[in-house]
PDB file of C-alpha atoms in Angstrom:
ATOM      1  CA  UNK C   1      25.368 -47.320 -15.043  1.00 85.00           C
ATOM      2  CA  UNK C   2      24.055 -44.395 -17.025  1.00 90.00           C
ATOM      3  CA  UNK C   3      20.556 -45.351 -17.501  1.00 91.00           C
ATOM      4  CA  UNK C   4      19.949 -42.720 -21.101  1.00 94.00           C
ATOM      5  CA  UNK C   5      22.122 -45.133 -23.560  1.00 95.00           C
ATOM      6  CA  UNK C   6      19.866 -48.517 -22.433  1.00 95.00           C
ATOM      7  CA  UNK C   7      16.451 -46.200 -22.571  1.00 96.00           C
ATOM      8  CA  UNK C   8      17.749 -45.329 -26.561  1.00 96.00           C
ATOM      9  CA  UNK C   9      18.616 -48.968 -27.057  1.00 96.00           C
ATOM     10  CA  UNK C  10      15.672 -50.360 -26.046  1.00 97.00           C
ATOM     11  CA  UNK C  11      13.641 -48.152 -27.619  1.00 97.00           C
ATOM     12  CA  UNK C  12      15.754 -48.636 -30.818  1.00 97.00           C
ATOM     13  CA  UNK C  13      14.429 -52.499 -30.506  1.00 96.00           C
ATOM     14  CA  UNK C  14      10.768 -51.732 -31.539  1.00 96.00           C
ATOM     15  CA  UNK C  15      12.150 -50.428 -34.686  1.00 96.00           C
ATOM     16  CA  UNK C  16      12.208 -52.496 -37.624  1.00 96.00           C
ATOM     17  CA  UNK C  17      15.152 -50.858 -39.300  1.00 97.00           C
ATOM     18  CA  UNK C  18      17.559 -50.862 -36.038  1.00 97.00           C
ATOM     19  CA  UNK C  19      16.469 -53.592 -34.396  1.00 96.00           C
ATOM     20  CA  UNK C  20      19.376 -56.267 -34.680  1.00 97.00           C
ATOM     21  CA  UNK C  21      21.892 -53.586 -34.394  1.00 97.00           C
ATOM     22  CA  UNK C  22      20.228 -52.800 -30.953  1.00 96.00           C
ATOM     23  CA  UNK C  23      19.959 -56.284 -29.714  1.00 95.00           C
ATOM     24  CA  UNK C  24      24.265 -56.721 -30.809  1.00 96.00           C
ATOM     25  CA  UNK C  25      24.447 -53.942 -28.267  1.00 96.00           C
ATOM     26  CA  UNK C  26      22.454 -55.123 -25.716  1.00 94.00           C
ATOM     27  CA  UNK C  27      24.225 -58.034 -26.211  1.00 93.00           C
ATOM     28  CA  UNK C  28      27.517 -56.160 -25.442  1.00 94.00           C
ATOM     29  CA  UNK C  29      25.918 -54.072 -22.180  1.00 93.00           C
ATOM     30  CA  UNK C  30      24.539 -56.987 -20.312  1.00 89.00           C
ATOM     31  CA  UNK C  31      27.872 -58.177 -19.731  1.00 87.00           C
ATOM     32  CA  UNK C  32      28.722 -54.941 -17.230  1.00 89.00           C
ATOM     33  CA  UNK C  33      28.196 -55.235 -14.180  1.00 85.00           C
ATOM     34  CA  UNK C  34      24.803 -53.099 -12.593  1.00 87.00           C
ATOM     35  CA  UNK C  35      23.188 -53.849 -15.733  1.00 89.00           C
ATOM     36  CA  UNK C  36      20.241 -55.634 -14.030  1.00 87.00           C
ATOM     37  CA  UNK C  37      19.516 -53.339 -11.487  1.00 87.00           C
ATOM     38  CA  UNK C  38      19.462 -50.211 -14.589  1.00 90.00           C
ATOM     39  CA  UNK C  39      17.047 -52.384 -16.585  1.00 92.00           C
ATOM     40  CA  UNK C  40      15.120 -52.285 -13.266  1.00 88.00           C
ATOM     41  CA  UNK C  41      15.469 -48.457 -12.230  1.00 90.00           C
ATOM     42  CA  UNK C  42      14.045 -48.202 -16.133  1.00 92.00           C
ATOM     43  CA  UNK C  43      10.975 -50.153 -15.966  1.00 90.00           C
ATOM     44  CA  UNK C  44      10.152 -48.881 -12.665  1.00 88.00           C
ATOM     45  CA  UNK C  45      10.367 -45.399 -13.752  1.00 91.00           C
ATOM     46  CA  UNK C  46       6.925 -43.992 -14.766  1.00 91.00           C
ATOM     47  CA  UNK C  47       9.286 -40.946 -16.352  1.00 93.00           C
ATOM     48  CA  UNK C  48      10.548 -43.460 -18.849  1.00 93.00           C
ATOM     49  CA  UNK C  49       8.840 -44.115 -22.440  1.00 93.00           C
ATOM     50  CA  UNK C  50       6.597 -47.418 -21.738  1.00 96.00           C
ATOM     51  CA  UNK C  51       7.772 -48.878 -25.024  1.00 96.00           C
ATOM     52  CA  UNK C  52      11.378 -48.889 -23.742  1.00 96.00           C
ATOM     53  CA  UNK C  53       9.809 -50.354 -19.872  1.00 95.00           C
ATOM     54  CA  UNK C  54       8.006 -53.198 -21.802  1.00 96.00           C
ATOM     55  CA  UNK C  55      11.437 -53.902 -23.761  1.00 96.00           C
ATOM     56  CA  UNK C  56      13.192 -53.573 -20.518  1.00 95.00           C
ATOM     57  CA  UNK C  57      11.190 -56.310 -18.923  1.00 93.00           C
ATOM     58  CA  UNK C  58      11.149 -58.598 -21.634  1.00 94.00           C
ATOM     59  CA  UNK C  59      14.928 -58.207 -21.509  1.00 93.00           C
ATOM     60  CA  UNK C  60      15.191 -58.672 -18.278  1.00 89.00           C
ATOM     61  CA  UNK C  61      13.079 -61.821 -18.184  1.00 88.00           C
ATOM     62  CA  UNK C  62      15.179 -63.126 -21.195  1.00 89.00           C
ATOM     63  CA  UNK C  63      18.791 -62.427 -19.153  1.00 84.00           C
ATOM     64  CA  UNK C  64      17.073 -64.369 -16.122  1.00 79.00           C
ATOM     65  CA  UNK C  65      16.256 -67.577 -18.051  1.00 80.00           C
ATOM     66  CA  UNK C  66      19.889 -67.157 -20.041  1.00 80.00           C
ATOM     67  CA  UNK C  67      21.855 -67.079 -16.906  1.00 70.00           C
ATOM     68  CA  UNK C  68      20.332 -68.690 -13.804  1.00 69.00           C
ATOM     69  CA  UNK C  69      19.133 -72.248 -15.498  1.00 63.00           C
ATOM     70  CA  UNK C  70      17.731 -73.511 -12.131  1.00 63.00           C
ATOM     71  CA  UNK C  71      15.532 -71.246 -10.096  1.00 58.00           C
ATOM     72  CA  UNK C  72      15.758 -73.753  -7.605  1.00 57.00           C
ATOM     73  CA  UNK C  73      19.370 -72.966  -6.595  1.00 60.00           C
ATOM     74  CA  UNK C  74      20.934 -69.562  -6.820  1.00 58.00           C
ATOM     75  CA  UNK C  75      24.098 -71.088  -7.180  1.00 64.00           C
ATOM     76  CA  UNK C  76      23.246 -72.210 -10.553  1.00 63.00           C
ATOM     77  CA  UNK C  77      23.818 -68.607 -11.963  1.00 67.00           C
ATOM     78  CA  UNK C  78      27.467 -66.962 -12.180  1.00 64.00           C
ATOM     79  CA  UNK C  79      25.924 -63.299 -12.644  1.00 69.00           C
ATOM     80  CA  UNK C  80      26.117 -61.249  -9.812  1.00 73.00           C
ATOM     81  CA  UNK C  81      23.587 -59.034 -10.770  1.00 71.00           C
ATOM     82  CA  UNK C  82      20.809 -61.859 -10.748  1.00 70.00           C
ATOM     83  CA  UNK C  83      22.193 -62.888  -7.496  1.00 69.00           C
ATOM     84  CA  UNK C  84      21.864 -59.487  -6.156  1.00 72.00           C
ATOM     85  CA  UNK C  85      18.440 -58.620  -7.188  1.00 71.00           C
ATOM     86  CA  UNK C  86      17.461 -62.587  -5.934  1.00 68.00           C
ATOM     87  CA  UNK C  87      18.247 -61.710  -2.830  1.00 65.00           C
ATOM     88  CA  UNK C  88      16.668 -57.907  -3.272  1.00 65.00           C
ATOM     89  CA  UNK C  89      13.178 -59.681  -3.816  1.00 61.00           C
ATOM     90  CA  UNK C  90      13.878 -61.599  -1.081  1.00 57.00           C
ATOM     91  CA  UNK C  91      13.428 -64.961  -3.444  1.00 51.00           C
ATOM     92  CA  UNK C  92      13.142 -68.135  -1.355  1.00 53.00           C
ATOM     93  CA  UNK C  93      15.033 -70.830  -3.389  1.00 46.00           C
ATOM     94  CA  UNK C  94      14.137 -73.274  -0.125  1.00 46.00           C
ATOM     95  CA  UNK C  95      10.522 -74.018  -0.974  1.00 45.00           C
ATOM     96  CA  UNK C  96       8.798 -77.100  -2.297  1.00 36.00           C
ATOM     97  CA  UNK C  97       8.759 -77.362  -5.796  1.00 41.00           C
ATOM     98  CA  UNK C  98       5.277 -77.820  -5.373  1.00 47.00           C
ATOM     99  CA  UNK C  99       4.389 -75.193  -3.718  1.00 48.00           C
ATOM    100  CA  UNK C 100       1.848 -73.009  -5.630  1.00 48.00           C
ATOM    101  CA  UNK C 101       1.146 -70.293  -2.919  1.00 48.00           C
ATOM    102  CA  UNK C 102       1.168 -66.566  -3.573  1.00 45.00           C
ATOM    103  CA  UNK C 103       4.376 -64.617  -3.200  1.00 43.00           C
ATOM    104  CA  UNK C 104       4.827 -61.037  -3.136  1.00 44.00           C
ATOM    105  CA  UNK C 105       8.226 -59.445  -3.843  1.00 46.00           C
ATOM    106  CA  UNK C 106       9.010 -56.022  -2.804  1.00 47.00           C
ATOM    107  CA  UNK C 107      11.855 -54.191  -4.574  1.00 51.00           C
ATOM    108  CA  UNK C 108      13.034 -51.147  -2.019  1.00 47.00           C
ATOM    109  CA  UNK C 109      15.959 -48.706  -2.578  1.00 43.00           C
TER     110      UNK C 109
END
């Protein structure tokens, strides 16, 4: 996925004036496939205008609680993408829901 047209539409979000026309279009390009992974090349990239890295992660954070409803069992989400980067991070759906201990996640190409 060409990573240029999501850069311009999330930066479009922190305007104002074309703000709900960028969120309809986000709207439309989270539904392709390898749209996850480009909202993670973008806010990984230090090249990229922070503005449009901030809006990426808050995206991404909002597509996550959208589509996977339990964290507790990857099969809960249908989106391929989530389950892809899931298992990226190396999540570990297996632990106690109590469990408060530190995790570290390592994203590597």
């Amino acid at each position: 996925m060409d990573l240029a047209p999501v850069v311009e539409t999330l930066q479009a979000t922190l305007s104002p004036q074309l703000r709900k026309q960028a969120e309809e279009k986000l709207a439309q390009i989270c539904k392709t496939t390898g749209f996850v992974p480009c909202l993670v090349q973008i806010i990984l990239n230090d090249q990229c205008d922070m503005g449009a890295r901030q809006a990426g992660a808050i995206y991404l954070k909002n597509h996550i609680n959208t589509y996977w409803s339990d964290y507790n069992d990857l099969k809960a989400t249908t989106d391929s993408d989530i389950i892809t980067l899931a298992n990226a991070v190396n999540v570990n759906i297996n632990k106690a829901a109590g469990d408060n201990t530190q995790k570290f996640f390592v994203i590597s190409d």
